[in-house]
mmCIF file of N, CA and C in Angstrom:
data_model
loop_
_atom_site.group_PDB
_atom_site.id
_atom_site.type_symbol
_atom_site.label_atom_id
_atom_site.label_comp_id
_atom_site.label_asym_id
_atom_site.label_seq_id
_atom_site.Cartn_x
_atom_site.Cartn_y
_atom_site.Cartn_z
ATOM 1 N N LEU E 1 0.836 -1.183 0.000
ATOM 2 C CA LEU E 1 0.000 0.000 0.000
ATOM 3 C C LEU E 1 0.878 1.243 0.000
ATOM 4 N N GLN E 2 0.364 2.302 -0.549
ATOM 5 C CA GLN E 2 1.121 3.542 -0.629
ATOM 6 C C GLN E 2 0.573 4.533 0.389
ATOM 7 N N TYR E 3 1.484 5.292 0.989
ATOM 8 C CA TYR E 3 1.097 6.314 1.951
ATOM 9 C C TYR E 3 1.582 7.665 1.436
ATOM 10 N N LEU E 4 0.734 8.687 1.569
ATOM 11 C CA LEU E 4 1.107 10.005 1.086
ATOM 12 C C LEU E 4 0.382 11.048 1.922
ATOM 13 N N ASP E 5 1.112 12.070 2.332
ATOM 14 C CA ASP E 5 0.503 13.191 3.024
ATOM 15 C C ASP E 5 0.877 14.435 2.243
ATOM 16 N N ALA E 6 -0.044 14.863 1.413
ATOM 17 C CA ALA E 6 0.240 16.024 0.576
ATOM 18 C C ALA E 6 -0.317 17.299 1.190
ATOM 19 N N GLY E 7 -0.816 17.210 2.400
ATOM 20 C CA GLY E 7 -1.302 18.397 3.093
ATOM 21 C C GLY E 7 -2.464 19.073 2.380
ATOM 22 N N GLY E 8 -3.275 18.317 1.657
ATOM 23 C CA GLY E 8 -4.430 18.888 0.974
ATOM 24 C C GLY E 8 -4.095 19.555 -0.339
ATOM 25 N N HIS E 9 -2.924 19.293 -0.901
ATOM 26 C CA HIS E 9 -2.517 19.954 -2.131
ATOM 27 C C HIS E 9 -2.659 19.052 -3.363
ATOM 28 N N ILE E 10 -3.465 18.036 -3.276
ATOM 29 C CA ILE E 10 -3.699 17.166 -4.433
ATOM 30 C C ILE E 10 -5.026 17.584 -5.050
ATOM 31 N N PRO E 11 -5.058 17.798 -6.350
ATOM 32 C CA PRO E 11 -6.317 18.162 -7.010
ATOM 33 C C PRO E 11 -7.373 17.074 -6.829
ATOM 34 N N VAL E 12 -8.600 17.490 -6.617
ATOM 35 C CA VAL E 12 -9.709 16.574 -6.359
ATOM 36 C C VAL E 12 -9.875 15.574 -7.490
ATOM 37 N N ASN E 13 -9.715 16.021 -8.740
ATOM 38 C CA ASN E 13 -9.917 15.112 -9.868
ATOM 39 C C ASN E 13 -8.873 13.985 -9.863
ATOM 40 N N GLN E 14 -7.672 14.260 -9.373
ATOM 41 C CA GLN E 14 -6.648 13.221 -9.284
ATOM 42 C C GLN E 14 -7.008 12.205 -8.187
ATOM 43 N N VAL E 15 -7.492 12.712 -7.079
ATOM 44 C CA VAL E 15 -7.918 11.829 -5.995
ATOM 45 C C VAL E 15 -9.075 10.953 -6.472
ATOM 46 N N ASN E 16 -10.029 11.547 -7.168
ATOM 47 C CA ASN E 16 -11.180 10.798 -7.664
ATOM 48 C C ASN E 16 -10.771 9.722 -8.662
ATOM 49 N N LYS E 17 -9.702 9.955 -9.424
ATOM 50 C CA LYS E 17 -9.224 8.956 -10.394
ATOM 51 C C LYS E 17 -8.516 7.805 -9.693
ATOM 52 N N LYS E 18 -7.687 8.116 -8.719
ATOM 53 C CA LYS E 18 -6.835 7.111 -8.098
ATOM 54 C C LYS E 18 -7.503 6.328 -6.961
ATOM 55 N N MET E 19 -8.455 6.921 -6.291
ATOM 56 C CA MET E 19 -9.067 6.280 -5.136
ATOM 57 C C MET E 19 -9.759 4.959 -5.476
ATOM 58 N N PRO E 20 -10.557 4.873 -6.534
ATOM 59 C CA PRO E 20 -11.195 3.577 -6.836
ATOM 60 C C PRO E 20 -10.180 2.455 -7.045
ATOM 61 N N LEU E 21 -9.073 2.735 -7.699
ATOM 62 C CA LEU E 21 -8.050 1.723 -7.904
ATOM 63 C C LEU E 21 -7.465 1.276 -6.562
ATOM 64 N N SER E 22 -7.176 2.231 -5.713
ATOM 65 C CA SER E 22 -6.618 1.897 -4.400
ATOM 66 C C SER E 22 -7.588 1.061 -3.581
ATOM 67 N N LEU E 23 -8.845 1.425 -3.614
ATOM 68 C CA LEU E 23 -9.841 0.679 -2.846
ATOM 69 C C LEU E 23 -10.111 -0.695 -3.455
ATOM 70 N N SER E 24 -10.027 -0.809 -4.765
ATOM 71 C CA SER E 24 -10.281 -2.103 -5.396
ATOM 72 C C SER E 24 -9.213 -3.118 -5.003
ATOM 73 N N ILE E 25 -8.012 -2.662 -4.753
ATOM 74 C CA ILE E 25 -6.946 -3.567 -4.304
ATOM 75 C C ILE E 25 -7.303 -4.169 -2.951
ATOM 76 N N VAL E 26 -7.819 -3.355 -2.063
ATOM 77 C CA VAL E 26 -8.225 -3.833 -0.744
ATOM 78 C C VAL E 26 -9.373 -4.840 -0.883
ATOM 79 N N THR E 27 -10.334 -4.528 -1.730
ATOM 80 C CA THR E 27 -11.466 -5.431 -1.953
ATOM 81 C C THR E 27 -10.996 -6.758 -2.526
ATOM 82 N N ASP E 28 -10.116 -6.714 -3.517
ATOM 83 C CA ASP E 28 -9.600 -7.942 -4.123
ATOM 84 C C ASP E 28 -8.837 -8.778 -3.103
ATOM 85 N N LEU E 29 -8.039 -8.133 -2.289
ATOM 86 C CA LEU E 29 -7.280 -8.839 -1.264
ATOM 87 C C LEU E 29 -8.219 -9.496 -0.259
ATOM 88 N N SER E 30 -9.235 -8.775 0.145
ATOM 89 C CA SER E 30 -10.204 -9.306 1.096
ATOM 90 C C SER E 30 -10.920 -10.527 0.525
ATOM 91 N N LYS E 31 -11.323 -10.453 -0.731
ATOM 92 C CA LYS E 31 -12.003 -11.580 -1.373
ATOM 93 C C LYS E 31 -11.086 -12.795 -1.484
ATOM 94 N N SER E 32 -9.832 -12.566 -1.806
ATOM 95 C CA SER E 32 -8.913 -13.698 -1.966
ATOM 96 C C SER E 32 -8.601 -14.373 -0.635
ATOM 97 N N LEU E 33 -8.648 -13.612 0.454
ATOM 98 C CA LEU E 33 -8.358 -14.174 1.768
ATOM 99 C C LEU E 33 -9.586 -14.787 2.434
ATOM 100 N N ASN E 34 -10.773 -14.439 1.957
ATOM 101 C CA ASN E 34 -12.006 -14.922 2.566
ATOM 102 C C ASN E 34 -12.321 -16.322 2.056
ATOM 103 N N GLN E 35 -11.908 -17.307 2.817
ATOM 104 C CA GLN E 35 -12.152 -18.704 2.451
ATOM 105 C C GLN E 35 -12.952 -19.412 3.539
ATOM 106 N N ASP E 36 -13.658 -18.641 4.347
ATOM 107 C CA ASP E 36 -14.400 -19.212 5.471
ATOM 108 C C ASP E 36 -15.373 -20.299 5.023
ATOM 109 N N ASP E 37 -16.155 -20.030 3.975
ATOM 110 C CA ASP E 37 -17.148 -20.997 3.526
ATOM 111 C C ASP E 37 -16.495 -22.290 3.059
ATOM 112 N N ASP E 38 -15.388 -22.180 2.330
ATOM 113 C CA ASP E 38 -14.689 -23.374 1.847
ATOM 114 C C ASP E 38 -14.140 -24.188 3.007
ATOM 115 N N ILE E 39 -13.565 -23.505 3.976
ATOM 116 C CA ILE E 39 -12.998 -24.187 5.139
ATOM 117 C C ILE E 39 -14.104 -24.841 5.961
ATOM 118 N N ASP E 40 -15.216 -24.115 6.173
ATOM 119 C CA ASP E 40 -16.331 -24.670 6.932
ATOM 120 C C ASP E 40 -16.904 -25.902 6.237
ATOM 121 N N LYS E 41 -17.045 -25.833 4.920
ATOM 122 C CA LYS E 41 -17.600 -26.953 4.171
ATOM 123 C C LYS E 41 -16.674 -28.166 4.260
ATOM 124 N N ALA E 42 -15.381 -27.954 4.144
ATOM 125 C CA ALA E 42 -14.419 -29.049 4.239
ATOM 126 C C ALA E 42 -14.461 -29.682 5.629
ATOM 127 N N GLU E 43 -14.552 -28.861 6.654
ATOM 128 C CA GLU E 43 -14.601 -29.379 8.026
ATOM 129 C C GLU E 43 -15.896 -30.139 8.263
ATOM 130 N N LEU E 44 -17.008 -29.630 7.763
ATOM 131 C CA LEU E 44 -18.296 -30.312 7.901
ATOM 132 C C LEU E 44 -18.263 -31.664 7.196
ATOM 133 N N THR E 45 -17.679 -31.711 6.015
ATOM 134 C CA THR E 45 -17.553 -32.967 5.274
ATOM 135 C C THR E 45 -16.695 -33.960 6.043
ATOM 136 N N ARG E 46 -15.601 -33.471 6.612
ATOM 137 C CA ARG E 46 -14.706 -34.337 7.385
ATOM 138 C C ARG E 46 -15.440 -34.929 8.591
ATOM 139 N N LEU E 47 -16.180 -34.090 9.311
ATOM 140 C CA LEU E 47 -16.917 -34.579 10.480
ATOM 141 C C LEU E 47 -18.023 -35.548 10.091
ATOM 142 N N ALA E 48 -18.698 -35.284 8.973
ATOM 143 C CA ALA E 48 -19.753 -36.184 8.500
ATOM 144 C C ALA E 48 -19.174 -37.559 8.183
ATOM 145 N N GLN E 49 -18.001 -37.593 7.589
ATOM 146 C CA GLN E 49 -17.351 -38.866 7.280
ATOM 147 C C GLN E 49 -17.014 -39.632 8.560
ATOM 148 N N ILE E 50 -16.559 -38.929 9.571
ATOM 149 C CA ILE E 50 -16.257 -39.582 10.852
ATOM 150 C C ILE E 50 -17.529 -40.196 11.433
ATOM 151 N N ILE E 51 -18.613 -39.438 11.407
ATOM 152 C CA ILE E 51 -19.878 -39.933 11.956
ATOM 153 C C ILE E 51 -20.344 -41.170 11.185
ATOM 154 N N LYS E 52 -20.178 -41.159 9.872
ATOM 155 C CA LYS E 52 -20.602 -42.299 9.046
ATOM 156 C C LYS E 52 -19.696 -43.516 9.226
ATOM 157 N N ASP E 53 -18.400 -43.291 9.279
ATOM 158 C CA ASP E 53 -17.435 -44.391 9.195
ATOM 159 C C ASP E 53 -16.969 -44.955 10.534
ATOM 160 N N VAL E 54 -16.926 -44.132 11.554
ATOM 161 C CA VAL E 54 -16.385 -44.571 12.844
ATOM 162 C C VAL E 54 -17.544 -45.019 13.737
ATOM 163 N N PRO E 55 -17.478 -46.262 14.232
ATOM 164 C CA PRO E 55 -18.549 -46.718 15.138
ATOM 165 C C PRO E 55 -18.629 -45.802 16.360
ATOM 166 N N GLN E 56 -19.849 -45.403 16.694
ATOM 167 C CA GLN E 56 -20.051 -44.485 17.805
ATOM 168 C C GLN E 56 -20.424 -45.271 19.065
ATOM 169 N N GLU E 57 -19.931 -44.820 20.189
ATOM 170 C CA GLU E 57 -20.276 -45.419 21.474
ATOM 171 C C GLU E 57 -21.060 -44.395 22.278
ATOM 172 N N TYR E 58 -22.213 -44.818 22.807
ATOM 173 C CA TYR E 58 -23.072 -43.915 23.554
ATOM 174 C C TYR E 58 -23.269 -44.452 24.971
ATOM 175 N N ASN E 59 -23.339 -43.535 25.932
ATOM 176 C CA ASN E 59 -23.672 -43.967 27.292
ATOM 177 C C ASN E 59 -25.197 -44.061 27.407
ATOM 178 N N ASP E 60 -25.681 -44.509 28.551
ATOM 179 C CA ASP E 60 -27.125 -44.724 28.711
ATOM 180 C C ASP E 60 -27.924 -43.434 28.549
ATOM 181 N N GLU E 61 -27.390 -42.344 29.046
ATOM 182 C CA GLU E 61 -28.082 -41.051 28.943
ATOM 183 C C GLU E 61 -28.213 -40.630 27.472
ATOM 184 N N GLU E 62 -27.162 -40.815 26.715
ATOM 185 C CA GLU E 62 -27.188 -40.470 25.288
ATOM 186 C C GLU E 62 -28.152 -41.382 24.529
ATOM 187 N N LYS E 63 -28.150 -42.672 24.862
ATOM 188 C CA LYS E 63 -29.067 -43.616 24.212
ATOM 189 C C LYS E 63 -30.524 -43.225 24.476
ATOM 190 N N GLU E 64 -30.803 -42.794 25.710
ATOM 191 C CA GLU E 64 -32.163 -42.360 26.056
ATOM 192 C C GLU E 64 -32.543 -41.101 25.272
ATOM 193 N N ALA E 65 -31.625 -40.161 25.139
ATOM 194 C CA ALA E 65 -31.889 -38.934 24.376
ATOM 195 C C ALA E 65 -32.151 -39.263 22.906
ATOM 196 N N ILE E 66 -31.403 -40.197 22.354
ATOM 197 C CA ILE E 66 -31.610 -40.616 20.961
ATOM 198 C C ILE E 66 -32.974 -41.270 20.805
ATOM 199 N N ARG E 67 -33.332 -42.142 21.749
ATOM 200 C CA ARG E 67 -34.636 -42.816 21.691
ATOM 201 C C ARG E 67 -35.775 -41.808 21.734
ATOM 202 N N LYS E 68 -35.684 -40.830 22.653
ATOM 203 C CA LYS E 68 -36.730 -39.802 22.761
ATOM 204 C C LYS E 68 -36.792 -38.945 21.494
ATOM 205 N N GLY E 69 -35.637 -38.645 20.935
ATOM 206 C CA GLY E 69 -35.603 -37.863 19.701
ATOM 207 C C GLY E 69 -36.264 -38.597 18.552
ATOM 208 N N LYS E 70 -36.014 -39.899 18.456
ATOM 209 C CA LYS E 70 -36.647 -40.706 17.406
ATOM 210 C C LYS E 70 -38.153 -40.785 17.600
ATOM 211 N N GLU E 71 -38.594 -40.955 18.847
ATOM 212 C CA GLU E 71 -40.033 -40.982 19.132
ATOM 213 C C GLU E 71 -40.684 -39.664 18.724
ATOM 214 N N PHE E 72 -40.048 -38.565 19.085
ATOM 215 C CA PHE E 72 -40.586 -37.245 18.725
ATOM 216 C C PHE E 72 -40.662 -37.085 17.210
ATOM 217 N N PHE E 73 -39.623 -37.521 16.527
ATOM 218 C CA PHE E 73 -39.586 -37.441 15.064
ATOM 219 C C PHE E 73 -40.739 -38.247 14.455
ATOM 220 N N GLU E 74 -40.952 -39.446 14.950
ATOM 221 C CA GLU E 74 -42.029 -40.285 14.419
ATOM 222 C C GLU E 74 -43.391 -39.641 14.668
ATOM 223 N N LYS E 75 -43.593 -39.058 15.840
ATOM 224 C CA LYS E 75 -44.861 -38.379 16.125
ATOM 225 C C LYS E 75 -45.070 -37.204 15.182
ATOM 226 N N CYS E 76 -44.011 -36.477 14.917
ATOM 227 C CA CYS E 76 -44.114 -35.329 14.008
ATOM 228 C C CYS E 76 -44.443 -35.779 12.586
ATOM 229 N N LYS E 77 -43.881 -36.899 12.169
ATOM 230 C CA LYS E 77 -44.159 -37.410 10.828
ATOM 231 C C LYS E 77 -45.624 -37.800 10.682
ATOM 232 N N GLU E 78 -46.232 -38.293 11.749
ATOM 233 C CA GLU E 78 -47.623 -38.720 11.712
ATOM 234 C C GLU E 78 -48.593 -37.540 11.754
ATOM 235 N N GLU E 79 -48.181 -36.439 12.318
ATOM 236 C CA GLU E 79 -49.043 -35.265 12.483
ATOM 237 C C GLU E 79 -49.402 -34.685 11.119
ATOM 238 N N LYS E 80 -50.683 -34.392 10.922
ATOM 239 C CA LYS E 80 -51.150 -33.853 9.636
ATOM 240 C C LYS E 80 -51.552 -32.380 9.727
ATOM 241 N N HIS E 81 -51.583 -31.814 10.916
ATOM 242 C CA HIS E 81 -52.117 -30.468 11.109
ATOM 243 C C HIS E 81 -51.015 -29.450 11.375
ATOM 244 N N PHE E 82 -50.084 -29.353 10.471
ATOM 245 C CA PHE E 82 -49.023 -28.367 10.575
ATOM 246 C C PHE E 82 -49.392 -27.155 9.733
ATOM 247 N N THR E 83 -48.983 -26.005 10.195
ATOM 248 C CA THR E 83 -49.137 -24.790 9.409
ATOM 249 C C THR E 83 -47.834 -24.595 8.637
ATOM 250 N N GLU E 84 -47.959 -24.531 7.335
ATOM 251 C CA GLU E 84 -46.760 -24.360 6.514
ATOM 252 C C GLU E 84 -46.376 -22.889 6.485
ATOM 253 N N ILE E 85 -45.120 -22.620 6.742
ATOM 254 C CA ILE E 85 -44.615 -21.238 6.686
ATOM 255 C C ILE E 85 -43.588 -21.133 5.586
ATOM 256 N N LYS E 86 -43.464 -19.936 5.052
ATOM 257 C CA LYS E 86 -42.491 -19.710 3.989
ATOM 258 C C LYS E 86 -41.153 -19.330 4.599
ATOM 259 N N SER E 87 -40.131 -19.933 4.079
ATOM 260 C CA SER E 87 -38.786 -19.614 4.540
ATOM 261 C C SER E 87 -38.304 -18.365 3.811
ATOM 262 N N PRO E 88 -37.607 -17.491 4.522
ATOM 263 C CA PRO E 88 -37.156 -16.258 3.866
ATOM 264 C C PRO E 88 -36.140 -16.501 2.785
#
């Protein structure tokens, strides 16, 4: 990045010409460094593979929570009186 202190002696038209280029460099750099979605997706895929491939061991409390969750899911599937809402 370039630094300049001209004490207000730069013509406005020159500033207006050069500023978009200077700002576009920052935007491009930000976009190239922003890989959050790619990293999150890769990590989610990795964890999903572990869940699928590695046998899971559950204690009694976890087994009970899973059983209750499955029961709730089955009851919800049987229910016919849901109000459908639109997702934003």
